[in-house]
Amino acid sequence: MTREAGTLRAGVPAPGRAVVRSGAPAGPGLEVVRAGALTTVQDAGRTGWAHLGVPRAGALDGPARCLANRLVGNAPDAAVLETTLTGCAVRVSGVRPLTAVVGGAVCRVTVDGRPVAWGAPVRVPPGAVLEAGPALHGLRAYLAFGGGLVPEPVLGSRSADLLSGLGPPVLRDGDVLPVGAVAPGHSCPAVGPVPWPGTPGELVLPVRLGPRDDWFTPAALRTLTTAVYRVAAQSNRIGLRTEGPFLARARGGELPSEGMVLGAVQVPPDGRPVVFLNDHPTTGGYPVVGVVAASALAAAAQAPPGTPVRFVRA
Amino acid sequence: MSAVRVLAAGPGALLVELASGESAEAFHAELLRRRADGGLPAVREIVPGATTVLLDGIEPRAVAGLARRLTSWEVPPPSRDAGEAVEIPVVYDGPDLADVAGAWGVPVADVPRIHARTEFRVAFCGFAPGFGYLTGLPGHLRVPRRATPRSRVPAGALALAGPYTGVYPRPSPGGWQLIGRMPGPEVLWDPGREPAALLAPGSRVRFVAAEDAG
């Protein structure tokens, strides 16, 4: 069950929130000052449970999550914050400073209002507020902290899953999140500036046809790989929805529910392709015309509504 | 001629399509057997569907060979007596009982009797964690989905659609016909428990009318 954002007032911890603790934590932690439009905890996701209907979840821009983690000296699959469009602000609680990196979507980064580096490690003293501003390029920023976020894992993952409601709930103002201890001798890797992938002006998605391309007319298959679609505003962590030409079916009837993969291009009755992202349902009853290469999905996660989309044959 | 079709679903997944739901169940059981015996390459997910089984996250170099081999398997029929049946208490008082009785052509009072004496199996899961698509009702007792889905179906609702029976583990919108409710539906899905799901593909299930359970 997806939580409805804004059902509780800012600063009031929800009752029975098992994962996000309220009050001052004993160890290092973060207090959410400005949760932003949609900020969630994400790691590499939970796999191996699709047969029970459990989505994989995990950061939509996996490479950004990995790079942000590596720059603060974490394992690449440590849990980070994923913001959506408007960024977020968190205060460091506890007694020691935290090392943080804001990457992914390009945004203004400040500590207590003073500009600091985007995409590189910054030191945030206890009591100070780290803010990732609204996205200037891209859609989703990633905030990694030395030690990683350590809310209670569910089925082996700390990722929020917005389809089924597993994992830490969507952040709200006033929430407190625990941060893991850093190992003795921990340090950030000594690296110079590293390149972060840019945000594409046009989203090119290599697609391999099947398994249900035979449910569509030859003209529809040509349309898919020649027309220009645009990212629709209704896109979310479940799927990248598109606006563009209708894909006509070659046959009627209903497809019996079948397993769905990450990157599946499902075509609902409105004929507009939906590219399944990490919170996608594990089974579905609309035909999948093709599958987008997983390596292209990080760019899809950073494409704001209106971005032109071209599907090309892989 | 093989009744098994293997379709690629991207570079790392194969969708195995069978002739019927029963064959899909048997094929799924065979896949699990072979995985347990070490006879399968590494596969991240094995996801049964209505008439398919998806193998996802297959080691890349093994995909082509596995696709060829899958069509040649000799698959025994699913064993019908494996495992204890999970008993689910239900109160048959759903708002669509009369519609279902009409579709079945029986008096309303017969719907609970017919349903509760049926032996079900979890054909596959999905829709929500903890939700199983249960088969077992004979073909002539299929019912259509409701023309207008409900915007909220409560947790525990016992529902029918097509060849399937299911119990909603949590409130959600839904278009299935509601014939009853399960008290205490939170046992269907508890991620803090091992196993988290009460119902997994292949599980046998019986519904016990709560009036009779005491």
XYZ file of C-alpha atoms in Angstrom:
528
model
C 0.000 0.000 0.000
C 1.542 3.260 -0.960
C 1.492 5.859 1.753
C -0.292 9.030 0.983
C 2.117 11.896 1.350
C 0.979 14.708 3.568
C -1.499 12.789 5.668
C 0.342 13.855 8.788
C 1.420 17.334 9.694
C 5.051 18.303 9.429
C 7.039 17.519 12.513
C 4.561 15.047 13.954
C 6.051 11.565 13.932
C 3.551 9.018 12.682
C 2.425 6.472 15.261
C 3.804 3.000 14.817
C 6.411 3.920 12.260
C 8.567 0.923 12.813
C 11.526 1.912 10.739
C 12.077 5.599 11.077
C 12.694 6.361 14.724
C 11.524 9.525 16.346
C 13.306 11.483 19.034
C 17.037 11.922 19.400
C 18.867 8.748 18.442
C 21.759 7.527 20.534
C 24.071 7.227 17.549
C 24.606 9.380 14.506
C 21.519 10.274 12.562
C 19.682 12.695 10.354
C 16.680 14.794 11.168
C 14.558 15.631 8.154
C 14.124 19.410 7.971
C 12.566 19.554 4.508
C 11.433 16.206 3.095
C 10.796 17.567 -0.406
C 8.298 16.257 -2.932
C 9.231 12.591 -2.606
C 12.345 11.475 -0.760
C 12.950 7.813 0.040
C 15.678 5.598 1.441
C 17.109 3.364 -1.288
C 19.851 0.771 -1.563
C 20.419 -1.902 -4.210
C 16.891 -3.247 -3.654
C 15.479 -6.642 -2.688
C 15.751 -9.484 -5.127
C 14.656 -13.078 -4.960
C 11.071 -12.356 -3.832
C 9.335 -11.605 -7.129
C 7.480 -14.948 -6.967
C 5.714 -13.623 -3.856
C 4.771 -10.363 -5.531
C 7.564 -8.314 -3.948
C 9.003 -5.652 -6.276
C 12.761 -5.163 -6.462
C 12.770 -1.459 -5.426
C 16.221 0.161 -5.043
C 17.676 3.436 -6.325
C 16.386 4.218 -9.825
C 19.743 5.720 -10.824
C 21.968 2.859 -9.704
C 25.245 4.305 -11.014
C 24.604 7.578 -9.144
C 23.899 5.669 -5.925
C 27.136 3.675 -6.348
C 29.289 6.700 -7.128
C 27.877 8.796 -4.265
C 28.529 5.910 -1.882
C 32.064 5.345 -3.106
C 32.888 9.031 -2.718
C 31.962 8.886 0.983
C 33.870 5.626 1.451
C 30.823 3.335 1.651
C 30.186 0.035 -0.066
C 28.346 0.821 -3.325
C 25.089 -0.733 -2.122
C 24.794 1.252 1.139
C 21.451 2.993 1.648
C 21.167 6.606 0.492
C 18.407 9.189 0.107
C 16.743 9.531 -3.284
C 14.990 12.871 -3.847
C 12.550 13.836 -6.578
C 12.756 17.195 -8.349
C 12.689 19.438 -5.275
C 15.594 18.027 -3.245
C 15.538 17.871 0.556
C 17.265 19.171 3.691
C 18.536 17.176 6.673
C 20.175 18.149 9.959
C 23.034 16.053 11.313
C 22.286 14.851 14.837
C 24.712 13.141 17.182
C 28.138 14.342 18.182
C 30.345 13.765 15.182
C 30.428 15.335 11.747
C 29.220 13.296 8.784
C 30.763 13.086 5.361
C 28.137 13.508 2.664
C 27.932 13.561 -1.119
C 25.033 14.899 -3.151
C 25.031 13.518 -6.690
C 22.698 12.318 -9.407
C 20.534 15.264 -10.428
C 22.547 18.484 -10.494
C 21.440 20.881 -7.780
C 22.649 23.613 -5.482
C 24.133 22.107 -2.310
C 24.484 24.081 0.908
C 25.574 23.473 4.499
C 23.811 25.897 6.854
C 23.028 28.005 3.811
C 26.612 28.258 2.544
C 27.276 26.791 -0.911
C 29.402 23.635 -0.941
C 30.483 21.228 -3.668
C 27.963 19.160 -5.615
C 29.128 15.655 -6.530
C 32.067 15.642 -4.096
C 32.481 14.841 -0.395
C 31.567 17.590 2.034
C 31.856 17.640 5.829
C 28.646 18.391 7.696
C 29.195 19.258 11.381
C 26.775 18.110 14.099
C 23.714 20.351 14.165
C 24.326 21.670 10.652
C 21.765 21.376 7.854
C 22.728 19.859 4.518
C 20.396 20.917 1.747
C 20.078 19.587 -1.794
C 18.196 22.249 -3.717
C 15.712 21.735 -6.525
C 17.104 19.819 -9.504
C 18.686 22.061 -12.125
C 19.412 19.144 -14.464
C 17.903 15.713 -14.020
C 15.207 14.684 -11.591
C 16.546 12.582 -8.731
C 19.425 13.575 -6.460
C 21.196 11.041 -4.230
C 22.495 11.920 -0.774
C 25.067 9.473 0.557
C 26.455 9.658 4.103
C 29.598 8.036 5.510
C 28.399 4.903 7.308
C 25.240 4.737 5.200
C 21.645 5.027 6.359
C 20.676 2.097 8.574
C 16.909 1.886 9.090
C 15.752 -1.658 9.812
C 16.063 -3.789 6.661
C 12.986 -5.637 5.358
C 13.613 -8.852 3.417
C 17.288 -7.976 3.181
C 16.927 -4.417 1.895
C 16.487 -0.898 3.291
C 14.781 0.332 0.124
C 11.354 1.938 0.187
C 9.039 0.175 -2.225
C 6.225 2.492 -3.237
C 4.152 -0.212 -4.947
C 3.711 -2.497 -1.959
C 4.738 -0.234 0.918
C 7.666 -2.352 2.120
C 10.724 -0.741 3.659
C 11.135 2.679 5.247
C 8.189 4.984 4.560
C 8.474 8.079 2.397
C 10.287 10.750 4.415
C 8.308 13.430 6.193
C 9.494 16.580 7.910
C 10.646 15.747 11.421
C 11.564 12.124 10.712
C 14.815 10.867 12.206
C 16.970 8.358 10.361
C 19.883 6.440 11.887
C 23.279 6.537 10.184
C 25.708 3.641 10.507
C 28.986 3.862 12.353
C 32.042 4.215 10.164
C 34.714 1.584 10.520
C 37.936 2.569 12.326
C 40.430 3.917 9.851
C 37.602 4.738 7.454
C 38.447 7.443 4.969
C 37.109 8.817 1.769
C 39.008 7.638 -1.254
C 41.559 10.185 -2.405
C 40.219 10.943 -5.831
C 40.194 14.003 -8.003
C 37.027 15.274 -9.596
C 35.063 12.378 -11.074
C 32.759 12.643 -14.047
C 29.060 12.266 -13.327
C 26.896 11.319 -16.271
C 25.063 14.320 -17.693
C 21.316 14.477 -18.091
C 20.317 13.732 -21.658
C 18.319 16.288 -23.594
C 16.788 13.324 -25.338
C 16.255 9.906 -23.795
C 17.384 7.122 -26.110
C 16.189 3.718 -24.951
C 17.602 0.645 -26.681
C 14.767 -1.881 -26.793
C 14.800 -5.544 -27.628
C 11.440 -6.682 -28.986
C 9.489 -9.370 -27.175
C 8.170 -11.296 -25.461
C 4.767 -10.078 -26.778
C 5.701 -8.093 -29.887
C 3.419 -10.442 -31.845
C 0.441 -8.825 -30.073
C 1.103 -5.631 -32.062
C 0.716 -4.757 -35.725
C 3.854 -4.384 -37.877
C 2.942 -0.702 -38.229
C 2.873 -0.347 -34.433
C 6.320 -1.914 -34.140
C 7.633 0.555 -36.736
C 5.983 3.405 -34.839
C 7.598 2.307 -31.591
C 11.099 2.535 -33.019
C 10.660 5.578 -35.244
C 8.289 7.961 -33.470
C 9.262 10.477 -30.810
C 7.563 10.008 -27.457
C 7.775 12.298 -24.474
C 8.130 11.508 -20.776
C 4.663 11.940 -19.245
C 4.115 13.769 -15.977
C 2.450 10.687 -14.448
C 5.793 8.861 -14.430
C 6.923 7.535 -11.059
C 9.133 4.878 -9.481
C 6.836 2.187 -10.877
C 7.090 3.218 -14.485
C 8.192 5.854 -16.966
C 4.967 6.741 -18.755
C 5.081 8.227 -22.218
C 2.964 10.426 -24.434
C 3.017 9.829 -28.153
C 1.501 7.771 -30.932
C -0.856 4.913 -30.108
C 0.488 1.374 -30.609
C -2.233 -0.714 -32.215
C -2.683 -4.347 -31.283
C -2.773 -7.099 -33.839
C -5.051 -9.162 -31.630
C -7.745 -8.634 -29.049
C -8.378 -10.415 -25.798
C -6.640 -10.348 -22.483
C -3.169 -11.585 -21.767
C -3.149 -13.981 -18.811
C -1.017 -12.473 -16.030
C 2.668 -13.188 -16.490
C 5.977 -12.261 -14.882
C 7.393 -8.833 -15.672
C 11.040 -7.768 -15.896
C 12.750 -4.469 -15.127
C 12.730 -2.337 -18.289
C 9.669 -4.084 -19.733
C 7.812 -1.821 -22.165
C 4.219 -2.609 -21.278
C 1.422 -1.274 -23.463
C -1.851 -0.679 -21.606
C -5.144 -0.240 -23.477
C -4.412 3.479 -24.079
C -1.623 2.322 -26.441
C 1.133 4.454 -24.855
C 4.209 2.512 -23.785
C 5.167 2.409 -20.096
C 8.754 1.467 -19.221
C 8.820 -0.486 -15.966
C 11.181 0.915 -13.331
C 12.272 -0.571 -9.994
C 8.916 -0.565 -8.155
C 7.105 -2.317 -11.029
C 4.554 -5.045 -10.279
C 6.078 -8.509 -10.535
C 3.252 -9.834 -12.713
C 1.013 -8.028 -15.148
C -1.682 -8.577 -17.719
C -0.826 -6.105 -20.480
C 1.441 -7.235 -23.288
C 5.135 -6.311 -23.188
C 6.220 -5.224 -26.652
C 9.921 -5.092 -25.765
C 12.462 -4.714 -22.996
C 14.751 -1.704 -22.512
C 18.360 -2.471 -21.633
C 18.839 -2.091 -17.869
C 21.906 0.083 -18.495
C 19.654 2.749 -20.062
C 17.325 3.002 -17.085
C 19.548 5.332 -15.029
C 19.091 7.968 -17.727
C 15.345 7.248 -17.708
C 15.327 7.946 -13.955
C 16.780 11.404 -14.580
C 14.503 12.445 -17.475
C 11.948 15.051 -16.371
C 8.445 15.146 -17.854
C 8.496 16.478 -21.408
C 11.894 14.966 -22.278
C 11.782 13.486 -25.803
C 12.087 9.671 -25.803
C 13.232 7.547 -28.718
C 13.080 3.759 -28.611
C 15.783 2.269 -30.833
C 16.312 -1.398 -31.700
C 18.972 -2.884 -29.427
C 6.109 -30.587 -31.535
C 6.554 -29.116 -28.138
C 3.842 -27.451 -26.101
C 6.545 -25.250 -24.582
C 7.426 -21.904 -26.138
C 10.424 -19.986 -24.883
C 10.351 -16.233 -25.465
C 13.150 -13.780 -24.708
C 12.234 -10.995 -22.308
C 15.269 -8.795 -22.758
C 18.853 -10.054 -22.660
C 18.739 -11.776 -19.247
C 15.278 -13.298 -18.970
C 13.245 -16.054 -20.579
C 9.478 -16.343 -20.521
C 8.402 -19.973 -20.783
C 4.874 -20.273 -22.130
C 2.898 -23.448 -21.503
C -0.362 -24.744 -22.957
C -2.350 -24.424 -19.715
C -2.258 -23.265 -16.145
C -1.777 -26.839 -15.014
C 1.256 -27.305 -17.287
C 2.674 -24.025 -16.014
C 2.333 -25.260 -12.416
C 4.070 -28.495 -13.332
C 6.833 -26.676 -15.185
C 7.331 -24.324 -12.238
C 7.624 -27.283 -9.863
C 10.165 -28.890 -12.210
C 12.230 -25.679 -12.323
C 12.328 -25.530 -8.522
C 13.318 -29.194 -8.374
C 16.128 -28.693 -10.849
C 17.318 -25.547 -9.105
C 17.421 -27.395 -5.773
C 19.401 -30.183 -7.423
C 21.914 -27.743 -8.887
C 20.692 -28.500 -12.396
C 19.965 -24.901 -13.369
C 22.337 -22.043 -14.132
C 22.141 -19.141 -11.663
C 18.706 -17.483 -11.975
C 17.696 -14.572 -9.727
C 13.922 -14.959 -9.946
C 11.550 -17.737 -10.985
C 8.114 -16.142 -11.316
C 5.117 -18.281 -12.222
C 2.223 -16.645 -14.063
C -1.172 -17.893 -15.233
C 0.234 -19.996 -18.088
C 3.894 -18.991 -18.001
C 7.021 -19.123 -15.883
C 9.498 -16.251 -16.045
C 13.178 -16.874 -15.421
C 14.797 -13.521 -14.693
C 18.376 -12.584 -13.982
C 19.894 -15.553 -15.762
C 23.678 -15.574 -15.946
C 24.267 -13.992 -19.388
C 26.378 -16.749 -20.913
C 23.813 -19.384 -19.928
C 20.765 -17.782 -21.544
C 20.988 -19.237 -25.052
C 21.768 -22.766 -23.903
C 19.032 -22.730 -21.296
C 16.496 -21.468 -23.852
C 17.270 -24.481 -26.045
C 17.171 -27.007 -23.202
C 13.890 -25.823 -21.660
C 11.823 -27.031 -24.605
C 13.087 -30.593 -24.328
C 12.307 -31.254 -20.675
C 10.111 -34.157 -19.684
C 7.911 -32.658 -16.989
C 5.861 -34.903 -14.690
C 2.369 -33.679 -13.745
C 2.249 -31.713 -10.491
C 1.864 -33.910 -7.450
C -1.513 -33.166 -5.964
C -0.917 -34.404 -2.471
C 2.300 -32.624 -1.592
C 2.321 -30.678 1.656
C -0.205 -29.791 4.313
C -3.103 -27.627 3.189
C -3.164 -24.119 4.639
C -6.565 -23.576 6.258
C -8.024 -20.092 5.965
C -11.052 -19.219 8.113
C -13.638 -17.150 6.276
C -17.033 -15.647 6.888
C -19.081 -15.946 3.713
C -20.938 -12.640 3.832
C -19.531 -10.691 0.853
C -21.566 -8.076 -1.020
C -21.342 -10.005 -4.321
C -22.610 -13.381 -3.030
C -25.912 -12.985 -4.895
C -24.175 -12.046 -8.162
C -21.873 -15.057 -7.884
C -24.809 -17.346 -7.071
C -26.534 -15.981 -10.166
C -23.487 -16.614 -12.352
C -23.171 -20.127 -10.948
C -26.911 -20.786 -11.245
C -27.234 -21.931 -7.621
C -29.026 -20.632 -4.527
C -26.988 -18.093 -2.535
C -26.605 -20.556 0.352
C -24.804 -23.006 -1.941
C -21.942 -20.620 -2.794
C -20.173 -21.036 0.580
C -20.739 -24.811 0.524
C -19.260 -25.200 -2.954
C -16.376 -22.843 -2.254
C -15.450 -24.331 1.119
C -15.343 -27.912 -0.153
C -12.991 -27.017 -3.007
C -9.311 -27.859 -2.703
C -7.330 -24.859 -3.956
C -3.706 -24.400 -4.963
C -1.684 -21.220 -5.293
C -1.030 -21.053 -9.026
C 1.018 -17.884 -8.761
C 1.411 -14.718 -6.681
C 1.490 -11.048 -7.564
C -0.635 -7.932 -7.409
C 0.550 -7.379 -3.836
C 2.917 -9.231 -1.499
C 0.908 -12.004 0.124
C -1.724 -12.226 -2.616
C -2.059 -15.674 -4.191
C -4.011 -16.528 -7.330
C -5.761 -19.734 -6.232
C -7.070 -22.261 -8.721
C -9.317 -25.225 -8.035
C -12.851 -24.175 -8.927
C -14.100 -26.089 -11.960
C -14.211 -24.241 -15.284
C -17.979 -23.732 -15.298
C -17.762 -21.712 -12.072
C -15.695 -18.893 -13.567
C -17.094 -15.457 -12.867
C -16.363 -12.171 -14.656
C -14.791 -9.204 -12.933
C -17.177 -6.527 -11.804
C -17.993 -4.039 -14.551
C -16.981 -1.191 -12.244
C -14.074 -1.880 -9.889
C -14.414 -0.797 -6.270
C -12.107 2.021 -5.258
C -11.441 0.277 -1.944
C -11.616 -3.390 -1.098
C -10.869 -4.073 2.580
C -8.004 -6.285 3.747
C -9.170 -9.870 4.166
C -11.796 -9.685 1.398
C -12.325 -13.112 -0.199
C -12.753 -12.563 -3.913
C -13.356 -14.390 -7.184
C -12.484 -13.472 -10.788
C -12.065 -15.674 -13.839
C -10.724 -19.033 -12.686
C -9.166 -17.538 -9.537
C -9.918 -17.074 -5.866
C -7.853 -14.686 -3.744
C -7.752 -12.934 -0.386
C -6.692 -9.282 -0.312
C -3.769 -8.953 2.144
C -4.287 -5.196 2.465
C -6.876 -2.661 1.365
C -6.664 -1.716 -2.291
C -8.815 -0.914 -5.290
C -10.186 -4.071 -6.882
C -12.585 -5.427 -9.465
C -13.073 -8.968 -8.165
C -16.384 -10.331 -6.840
C -16.390 -10.328 -3.038
C -17.985 -13.382 -1.405
C -16.607 -13.183 2.122
C -13.852 -12.081 4.446
C -10.993 -13.600 6.355
C -10.665 -12.490 9.988
C -7.070 -11.519 10.814
C -5.725 -11.109 7.264
C -2.412 -9.749 8.543
C -1.122 -13.349 8.740
C -1.154 -13.452 4.925
C 1.930 -11.258 4.764
C 4.408 -10.486 7.531
C 7.867 -9.478 6.309
C 9.206 -9.950 9.842
C 8.290 -13.649 9.733
C 10.048 -16.477 7.956
C 8.451 -17.225 5.542
C 6.903 -13.809 5.026
C 4.082 -15.106 2.840
C 1.472 -17.544 4.159
C 0.744 -18.582 0.572
C 3.499 -19.365 -1.930
C 3.189 -20.806 -5.438
C 2.236 -24.483 -5.099
C 0.689 -24.149 -1.602
C -2.541 -26.114 -1.034
C -5.344 -24.086 0.496
C -8.736 -24.847 2.053
C -11.273 -22.297 3.190
C -13.096 -23.111 6.393
C -16.386 -21.352 7.083
C -15.793 -19.529 10.362
C -19.170 -20.683 11.720
C -17.971 -24.270 11.356
C -14.503 -23.659 12.725
C -15.468 -23.363 16.382
